[in-house]
Coordinates of C-alpha atoms in Angstrom, one line a residue:
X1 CA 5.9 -2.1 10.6
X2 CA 3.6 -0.2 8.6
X3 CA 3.7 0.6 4.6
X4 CA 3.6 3.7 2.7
X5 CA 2.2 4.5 -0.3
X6 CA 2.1 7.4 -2.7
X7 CA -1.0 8.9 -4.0
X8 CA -0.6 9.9 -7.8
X9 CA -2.7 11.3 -10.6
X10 CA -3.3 14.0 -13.0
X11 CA -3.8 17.2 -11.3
X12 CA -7.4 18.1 -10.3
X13 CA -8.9 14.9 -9.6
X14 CA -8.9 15.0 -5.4
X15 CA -5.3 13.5 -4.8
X16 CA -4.9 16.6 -2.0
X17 CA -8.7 15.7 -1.2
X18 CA -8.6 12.3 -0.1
X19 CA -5.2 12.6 1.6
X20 CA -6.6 15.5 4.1
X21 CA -9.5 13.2 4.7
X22 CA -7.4 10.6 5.0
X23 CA -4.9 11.7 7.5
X24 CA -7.8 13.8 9.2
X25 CA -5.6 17.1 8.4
X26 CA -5.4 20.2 6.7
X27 CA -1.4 19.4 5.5
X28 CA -2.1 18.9 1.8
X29 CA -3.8 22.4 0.4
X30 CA -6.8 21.1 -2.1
X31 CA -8.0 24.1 -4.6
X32 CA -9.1 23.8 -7.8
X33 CA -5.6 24.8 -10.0
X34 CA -2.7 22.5 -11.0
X35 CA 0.5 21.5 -9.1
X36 CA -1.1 23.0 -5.1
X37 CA 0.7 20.2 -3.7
X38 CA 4.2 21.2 -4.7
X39 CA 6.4 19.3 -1.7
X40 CA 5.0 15.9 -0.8
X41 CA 2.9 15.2 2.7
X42 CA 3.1 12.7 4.7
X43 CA 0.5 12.0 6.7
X44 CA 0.2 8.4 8.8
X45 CA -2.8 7.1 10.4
X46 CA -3.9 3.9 12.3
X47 CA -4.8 1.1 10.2
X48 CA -8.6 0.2 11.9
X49 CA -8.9 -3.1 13.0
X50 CA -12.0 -4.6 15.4
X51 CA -10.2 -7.5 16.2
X52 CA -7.6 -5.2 18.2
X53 CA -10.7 -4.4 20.4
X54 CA -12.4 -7.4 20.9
X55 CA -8.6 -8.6 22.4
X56 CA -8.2 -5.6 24.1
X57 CA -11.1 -6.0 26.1
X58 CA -10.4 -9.9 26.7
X59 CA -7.0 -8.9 27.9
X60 CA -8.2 -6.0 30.2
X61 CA -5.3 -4.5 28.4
X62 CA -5.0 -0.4 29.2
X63 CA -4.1 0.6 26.0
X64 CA -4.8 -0.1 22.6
X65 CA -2.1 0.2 19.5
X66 CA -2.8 -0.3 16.1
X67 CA -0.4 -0.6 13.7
X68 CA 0.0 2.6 11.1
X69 CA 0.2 3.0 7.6
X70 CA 2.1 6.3 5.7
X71 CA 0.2 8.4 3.0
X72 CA 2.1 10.6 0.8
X73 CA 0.3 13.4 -1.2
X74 CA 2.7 13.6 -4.4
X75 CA 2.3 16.3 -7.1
X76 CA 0.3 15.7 -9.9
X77 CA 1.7 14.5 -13.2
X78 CA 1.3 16.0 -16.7
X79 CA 2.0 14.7 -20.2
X80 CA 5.7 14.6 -20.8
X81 CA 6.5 14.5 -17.5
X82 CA 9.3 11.9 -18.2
X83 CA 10.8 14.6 -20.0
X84 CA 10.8 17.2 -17.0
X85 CA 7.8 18.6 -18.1
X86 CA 5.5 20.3 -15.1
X87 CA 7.0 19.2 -12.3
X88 CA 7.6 15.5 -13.7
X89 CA 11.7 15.1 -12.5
X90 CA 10.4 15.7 -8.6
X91 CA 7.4 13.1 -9.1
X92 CA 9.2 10.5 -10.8
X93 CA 11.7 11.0 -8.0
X94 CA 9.0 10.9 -5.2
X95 CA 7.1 8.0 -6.7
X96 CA 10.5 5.8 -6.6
X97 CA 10.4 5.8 -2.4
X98 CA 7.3 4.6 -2.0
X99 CA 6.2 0.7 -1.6
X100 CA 3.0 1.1 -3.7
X101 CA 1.1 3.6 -5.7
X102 CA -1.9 4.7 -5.1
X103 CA -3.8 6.0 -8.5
X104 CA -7.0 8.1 -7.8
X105 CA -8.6 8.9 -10.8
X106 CA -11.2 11.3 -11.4
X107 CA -14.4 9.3 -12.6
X108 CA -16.8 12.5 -11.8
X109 CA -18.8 15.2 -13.8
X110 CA -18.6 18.9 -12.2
X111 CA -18.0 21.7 -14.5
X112 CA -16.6 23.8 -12.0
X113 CA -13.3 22.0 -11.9
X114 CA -11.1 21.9 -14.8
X115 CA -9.8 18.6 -16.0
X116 CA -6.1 19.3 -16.9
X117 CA -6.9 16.9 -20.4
X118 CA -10.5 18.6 -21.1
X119 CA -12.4 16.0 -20.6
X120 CA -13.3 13.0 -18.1
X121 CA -11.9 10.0 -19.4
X122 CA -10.3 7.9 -16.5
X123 CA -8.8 5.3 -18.2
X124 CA -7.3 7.5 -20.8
X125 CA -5.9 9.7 -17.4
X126 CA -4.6 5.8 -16.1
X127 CA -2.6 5.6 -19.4
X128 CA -1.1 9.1 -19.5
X129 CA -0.1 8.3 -16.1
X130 CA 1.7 4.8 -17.1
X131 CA 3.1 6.0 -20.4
X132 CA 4.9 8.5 -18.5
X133 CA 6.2 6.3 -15.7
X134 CA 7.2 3.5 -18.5
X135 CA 9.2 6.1 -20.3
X136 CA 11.2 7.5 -17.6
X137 CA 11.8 3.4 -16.6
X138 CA 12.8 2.9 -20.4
X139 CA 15.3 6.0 -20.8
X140 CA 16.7 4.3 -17.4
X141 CA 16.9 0.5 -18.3
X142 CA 18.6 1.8 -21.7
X143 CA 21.4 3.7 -20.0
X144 CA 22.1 0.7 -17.0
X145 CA 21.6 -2.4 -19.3
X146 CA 24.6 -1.3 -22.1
X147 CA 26.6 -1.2 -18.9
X148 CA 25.5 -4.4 -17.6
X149 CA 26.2 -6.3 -21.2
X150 CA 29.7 -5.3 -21.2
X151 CA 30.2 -6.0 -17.9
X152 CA 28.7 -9.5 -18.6
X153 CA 30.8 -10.2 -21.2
X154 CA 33.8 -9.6 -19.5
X155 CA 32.6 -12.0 -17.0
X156 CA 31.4 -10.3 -13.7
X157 CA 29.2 -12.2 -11.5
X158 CA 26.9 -9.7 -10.8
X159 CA 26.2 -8.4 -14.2
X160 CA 25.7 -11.9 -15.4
X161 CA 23.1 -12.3 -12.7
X162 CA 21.3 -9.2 -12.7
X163 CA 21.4 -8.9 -16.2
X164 CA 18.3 -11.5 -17.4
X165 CA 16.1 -9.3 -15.0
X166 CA 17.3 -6.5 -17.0
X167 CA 16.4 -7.9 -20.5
X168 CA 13.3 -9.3 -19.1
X169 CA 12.2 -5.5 -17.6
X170 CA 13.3 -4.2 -21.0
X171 CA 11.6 -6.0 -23.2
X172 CA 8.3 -5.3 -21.4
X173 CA 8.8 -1.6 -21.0
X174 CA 9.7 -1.5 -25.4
X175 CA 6.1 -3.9 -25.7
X176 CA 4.6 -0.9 -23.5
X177 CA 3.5 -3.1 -20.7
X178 CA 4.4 -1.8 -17.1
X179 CA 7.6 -3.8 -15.2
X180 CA 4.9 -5.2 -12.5
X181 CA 4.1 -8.0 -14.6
X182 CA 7.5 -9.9 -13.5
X183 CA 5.8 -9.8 -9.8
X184 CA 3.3 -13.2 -10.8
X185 CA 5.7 -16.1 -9.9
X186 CA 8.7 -14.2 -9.7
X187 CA 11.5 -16.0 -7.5
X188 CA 12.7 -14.6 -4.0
X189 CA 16.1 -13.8 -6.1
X190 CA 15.1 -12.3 -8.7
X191 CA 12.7 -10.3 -6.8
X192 CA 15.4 -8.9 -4.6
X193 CA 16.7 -7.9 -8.0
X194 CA 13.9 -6.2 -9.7
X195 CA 13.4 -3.9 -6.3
X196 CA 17.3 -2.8 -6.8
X197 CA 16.5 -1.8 -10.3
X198 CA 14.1 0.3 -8.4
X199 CA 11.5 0.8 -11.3
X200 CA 8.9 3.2 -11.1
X201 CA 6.3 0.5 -12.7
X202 CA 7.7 -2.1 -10.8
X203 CA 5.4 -0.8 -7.8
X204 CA 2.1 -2.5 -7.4
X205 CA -0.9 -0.5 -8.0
X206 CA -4.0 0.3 -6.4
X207 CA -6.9 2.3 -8.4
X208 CA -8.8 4.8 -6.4
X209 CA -12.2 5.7 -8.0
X210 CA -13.0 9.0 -6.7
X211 CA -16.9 9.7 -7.6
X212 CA -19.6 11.8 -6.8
X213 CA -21.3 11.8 -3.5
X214 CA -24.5 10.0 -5.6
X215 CA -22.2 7.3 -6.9
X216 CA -20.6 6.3 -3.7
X217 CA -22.4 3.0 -2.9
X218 CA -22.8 2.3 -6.7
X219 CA -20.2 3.8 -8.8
X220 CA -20.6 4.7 -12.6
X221 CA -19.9 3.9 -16.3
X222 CA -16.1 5.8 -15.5
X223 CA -15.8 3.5 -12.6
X224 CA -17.0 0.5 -14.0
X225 CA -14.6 0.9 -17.4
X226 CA -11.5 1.7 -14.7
X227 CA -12.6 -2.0 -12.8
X228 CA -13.0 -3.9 -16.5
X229 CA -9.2 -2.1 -17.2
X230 CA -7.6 -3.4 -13.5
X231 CA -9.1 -6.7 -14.2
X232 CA -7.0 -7.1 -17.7
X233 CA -3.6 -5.7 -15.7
X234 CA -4.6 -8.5 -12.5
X235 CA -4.8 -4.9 -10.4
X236 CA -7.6 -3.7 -7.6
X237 CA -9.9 -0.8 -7.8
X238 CA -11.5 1.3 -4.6
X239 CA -14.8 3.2 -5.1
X240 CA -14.8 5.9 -2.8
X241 CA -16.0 9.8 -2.7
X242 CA -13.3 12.2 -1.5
X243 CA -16.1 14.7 -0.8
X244 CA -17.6 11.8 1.5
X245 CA -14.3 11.3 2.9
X246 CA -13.7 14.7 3.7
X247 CA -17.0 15.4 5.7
X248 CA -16.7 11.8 8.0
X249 CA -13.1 13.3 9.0
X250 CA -14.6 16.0 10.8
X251 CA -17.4 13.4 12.5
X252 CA -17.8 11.8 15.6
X253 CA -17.7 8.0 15.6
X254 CA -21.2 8.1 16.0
X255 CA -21.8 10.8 13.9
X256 CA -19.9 9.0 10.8
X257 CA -22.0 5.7 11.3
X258 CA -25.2 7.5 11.0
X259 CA -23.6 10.1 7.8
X260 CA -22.3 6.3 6.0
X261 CA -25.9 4.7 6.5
X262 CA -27.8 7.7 5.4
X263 CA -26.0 7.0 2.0
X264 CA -26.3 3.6 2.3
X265 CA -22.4 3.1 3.0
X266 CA -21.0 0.8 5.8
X267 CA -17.7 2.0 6.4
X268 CA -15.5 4.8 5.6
X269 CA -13.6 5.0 1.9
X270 CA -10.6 4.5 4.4
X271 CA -11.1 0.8 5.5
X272 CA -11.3 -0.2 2.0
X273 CA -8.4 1.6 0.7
X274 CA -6.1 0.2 3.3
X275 CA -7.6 -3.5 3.1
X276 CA -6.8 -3.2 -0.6
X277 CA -3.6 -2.0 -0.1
X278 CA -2.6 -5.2 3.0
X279 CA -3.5 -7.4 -0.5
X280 CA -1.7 -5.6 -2.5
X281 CA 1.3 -5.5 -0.8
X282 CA 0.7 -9.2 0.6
X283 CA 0.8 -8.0 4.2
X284 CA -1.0 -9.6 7.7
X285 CA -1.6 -8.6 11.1
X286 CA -0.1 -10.7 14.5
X287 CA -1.1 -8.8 17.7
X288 CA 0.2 -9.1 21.0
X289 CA -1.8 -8.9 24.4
X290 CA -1.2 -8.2 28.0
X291 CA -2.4 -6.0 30.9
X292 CA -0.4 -3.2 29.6
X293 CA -1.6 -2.7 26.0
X294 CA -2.8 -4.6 23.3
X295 CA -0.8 -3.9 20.2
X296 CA -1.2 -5.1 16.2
X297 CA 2.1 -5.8 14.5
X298 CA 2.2 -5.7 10.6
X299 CA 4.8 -8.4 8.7
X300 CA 5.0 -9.6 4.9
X301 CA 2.6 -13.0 4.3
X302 CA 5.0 -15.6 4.9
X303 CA 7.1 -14.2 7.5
X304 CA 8.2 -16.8 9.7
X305 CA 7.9 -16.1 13.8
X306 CA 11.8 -14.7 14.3
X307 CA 10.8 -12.6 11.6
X308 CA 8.0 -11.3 13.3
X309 CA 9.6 -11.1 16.9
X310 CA 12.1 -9.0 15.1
X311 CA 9.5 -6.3 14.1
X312 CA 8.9 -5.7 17.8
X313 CA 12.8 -5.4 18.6
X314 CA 15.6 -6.7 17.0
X315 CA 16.8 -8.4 20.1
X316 CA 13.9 -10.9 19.6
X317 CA 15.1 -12.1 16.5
X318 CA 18.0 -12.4 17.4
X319 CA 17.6 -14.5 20.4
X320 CA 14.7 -16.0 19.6
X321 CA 13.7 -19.1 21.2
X322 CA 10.0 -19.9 20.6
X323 CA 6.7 -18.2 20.4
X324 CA 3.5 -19.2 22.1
X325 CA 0.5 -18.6 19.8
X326 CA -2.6 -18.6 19.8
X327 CA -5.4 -18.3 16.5
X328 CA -7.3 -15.0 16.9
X329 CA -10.6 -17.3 16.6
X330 CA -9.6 -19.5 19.3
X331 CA -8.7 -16.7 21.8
X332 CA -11.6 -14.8 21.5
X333 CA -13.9 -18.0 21.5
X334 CA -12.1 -19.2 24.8
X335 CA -12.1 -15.9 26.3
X336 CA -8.6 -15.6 26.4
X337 CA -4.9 -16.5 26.5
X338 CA -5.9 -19.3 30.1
X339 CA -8.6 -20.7 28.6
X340 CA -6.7 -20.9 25.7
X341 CA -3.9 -23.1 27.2
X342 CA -6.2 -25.7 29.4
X343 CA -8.1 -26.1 26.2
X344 CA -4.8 -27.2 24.4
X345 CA -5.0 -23.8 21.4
X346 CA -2.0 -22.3 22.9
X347 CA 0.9 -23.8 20.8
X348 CA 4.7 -23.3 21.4
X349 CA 6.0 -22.7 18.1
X350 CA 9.4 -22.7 16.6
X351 CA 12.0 -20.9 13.9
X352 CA 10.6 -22.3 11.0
X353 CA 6.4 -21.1 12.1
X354 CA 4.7 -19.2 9.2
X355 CA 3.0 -16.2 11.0
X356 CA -0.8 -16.4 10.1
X357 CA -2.9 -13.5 9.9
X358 CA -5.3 -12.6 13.2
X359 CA -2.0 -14.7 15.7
X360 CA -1.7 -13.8 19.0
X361 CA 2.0 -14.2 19.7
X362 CA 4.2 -14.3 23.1
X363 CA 7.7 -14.5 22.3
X364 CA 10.6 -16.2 24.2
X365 CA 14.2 -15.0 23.8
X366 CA 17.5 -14.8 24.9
X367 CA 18.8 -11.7 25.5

């Protein structure tokens, strides 16, 4: 179980860019024009993690599989795209299938490529970006809600308890404040409710900083102003160079450690975009461990261990029965899942067992 999120922003500010890098392809074509990407790309990669290794080579497992994570390229947005304008009715529609947004914003100087606005201004872009997706929610909510209040009135269950959701979406989309907001302390039920509305600002948010080559390990007064803006709207920011990005993709492993350091990076934009986006989206890793392959398994914080089973096959969840697990600390410490058991770290653990990030899991089942 992976996620996928959708990379927006205006045109011209290295959406296309950082998704080739990303995906280490040439699906998305990049040039220097609006609207290049005019059907979205998909590209999915592995999400790198070292603890995968380290158990791998405790195990003596064969084969190593990370868990993945989806990137979609989507076109850029204009002004008045809630209103159809560019090719706004396709990117509001491409935006609503993804699980969180991905906002690179153009916080470089280089006179050679336009700026759709006329001038650099990334929290301005941010905004333009937001106002359109609150409108396109607003004209929405309008239209459903008047439904809901009659249905409400005439007494039907559902309206009466969808409908306080509704209002509460509403009246932060007319104060022109984005629907995320509900997210901080929002019931399980009510939750399950605001994801049916399916809202376009609804969907958390991460901002990408795409700088110059020079700013990579320091970022800039644009980046800094995008950081002091997240912080007010309890969002995350990434500082990365799409330019940088695009060069490690054609590297060697070897080759990219010694291209990072040279600019005094220590990983690729890559790792911090996808650690950013476990948070944001409140995911964890479990891995599982044998002769044949070492594998990583991604579920939702709080997922309890049938949960989990079930992400490897339904059957599991189904028949669960127990899972033997062992903390990721204490199996590579011990040197594995033997060591692990005579020292008494290997714990059988029922139904009701919150999955913790790093676990090494064996499940039991009936079939």
């Amino acid at each position: 179980m992976g996620f996928k999120c959708g990379i927006v922003g205006l045109p011209n500010v290295g959406k296309s860019t950082l998704f080739n890098a990303l995906t280490r392809t040439a699906a998305a074509q990049a040039a220097n024009y609006p609207f290049c990407t005019i059907e979205p790309n998909t590209g999915e990669v592995a999400v790198p993690d070292p603890r995968l290794q380290k158990i791998a080579a405790i195990g003596k497992s064969k084969e190593i599989i990370p868990t993945r994570i989806s990137f979609v390229d989507i076109a850029g947005l204009v002004r008045g795209a809630s209103k159809g304008e560019g090719l706004g009715n396709q990117f509001l529609a491409n935006i609503r299938e993804v699980d969180a947004i991905v906002h690179v914003l153009r916080c470089f100087e280089d006179d050679d490529i336009t700026h759709v606005e006329g001038r650099i201004d990334p929290v301005a872009d941010a905004e333009t970006v937001e106002t359109e997706l609150m409108l396109a929610d607003l004209e929405s909510l309008e239209r459903r809600i008047a439904q809901f209040r009659k249905r409400a009135s005439g007494k039907d269950k559902e309206a009466i308890t969808v409908l306080p959701t509704m209002e509460a979406a509403l009246e932060l989309l007319q104060e022109g404040r984005p629907t995320r907001i509900l997210l901080n302390g929002i019931s399980p039920d009510d939750l399950r409710i605001l994801q049916g509305l399916n809202l376009l600002t609804s969907h958390p948010v991460l901002y990408v900083c795409n700088v110059a080559e020079a700013d990579a390990a320091t970022g800039n007064e644009h980046t800094r102003a995008v950081e002091k803006m997240a912080a007010a709207q309890g969002a995350s920011t990434v500082v990365i160079s799409a330019a940088i990005e695009a060069e490690v993709a054609q590297l060697s492993d070897e080759e990219e450690m010694e291209f990072l350091a040279s600019l005094g990076l220590d990983e690729p934009g890559l790792n911090k975009v996808i650690r950013a986006g476990y948070e944001l989206l409140q995911l964890i890793t479990y891995f599982t461990v044998g002769p044949k392959e070492a594998r990583a398994w991604t579920v939702h914080k709080g997922a309890r261990a049938p949960q989990a089973a079930g992400v490897i096959h339904t059957d599991f969840e189904r028949g669960f029965i127990r899972a033997q697990t062992i903390a990721y600390n204490d199996f590579v410490a011990l040197g594995g899942e033997v060591a692990a058991k005579e020292a008494g770290k290997a714990r059988d653990e029922g139904k009701e067992y919150v999955v913790q990030d790093g676990d090494i899991m064996l499940f039991k089942f009936n079939t």
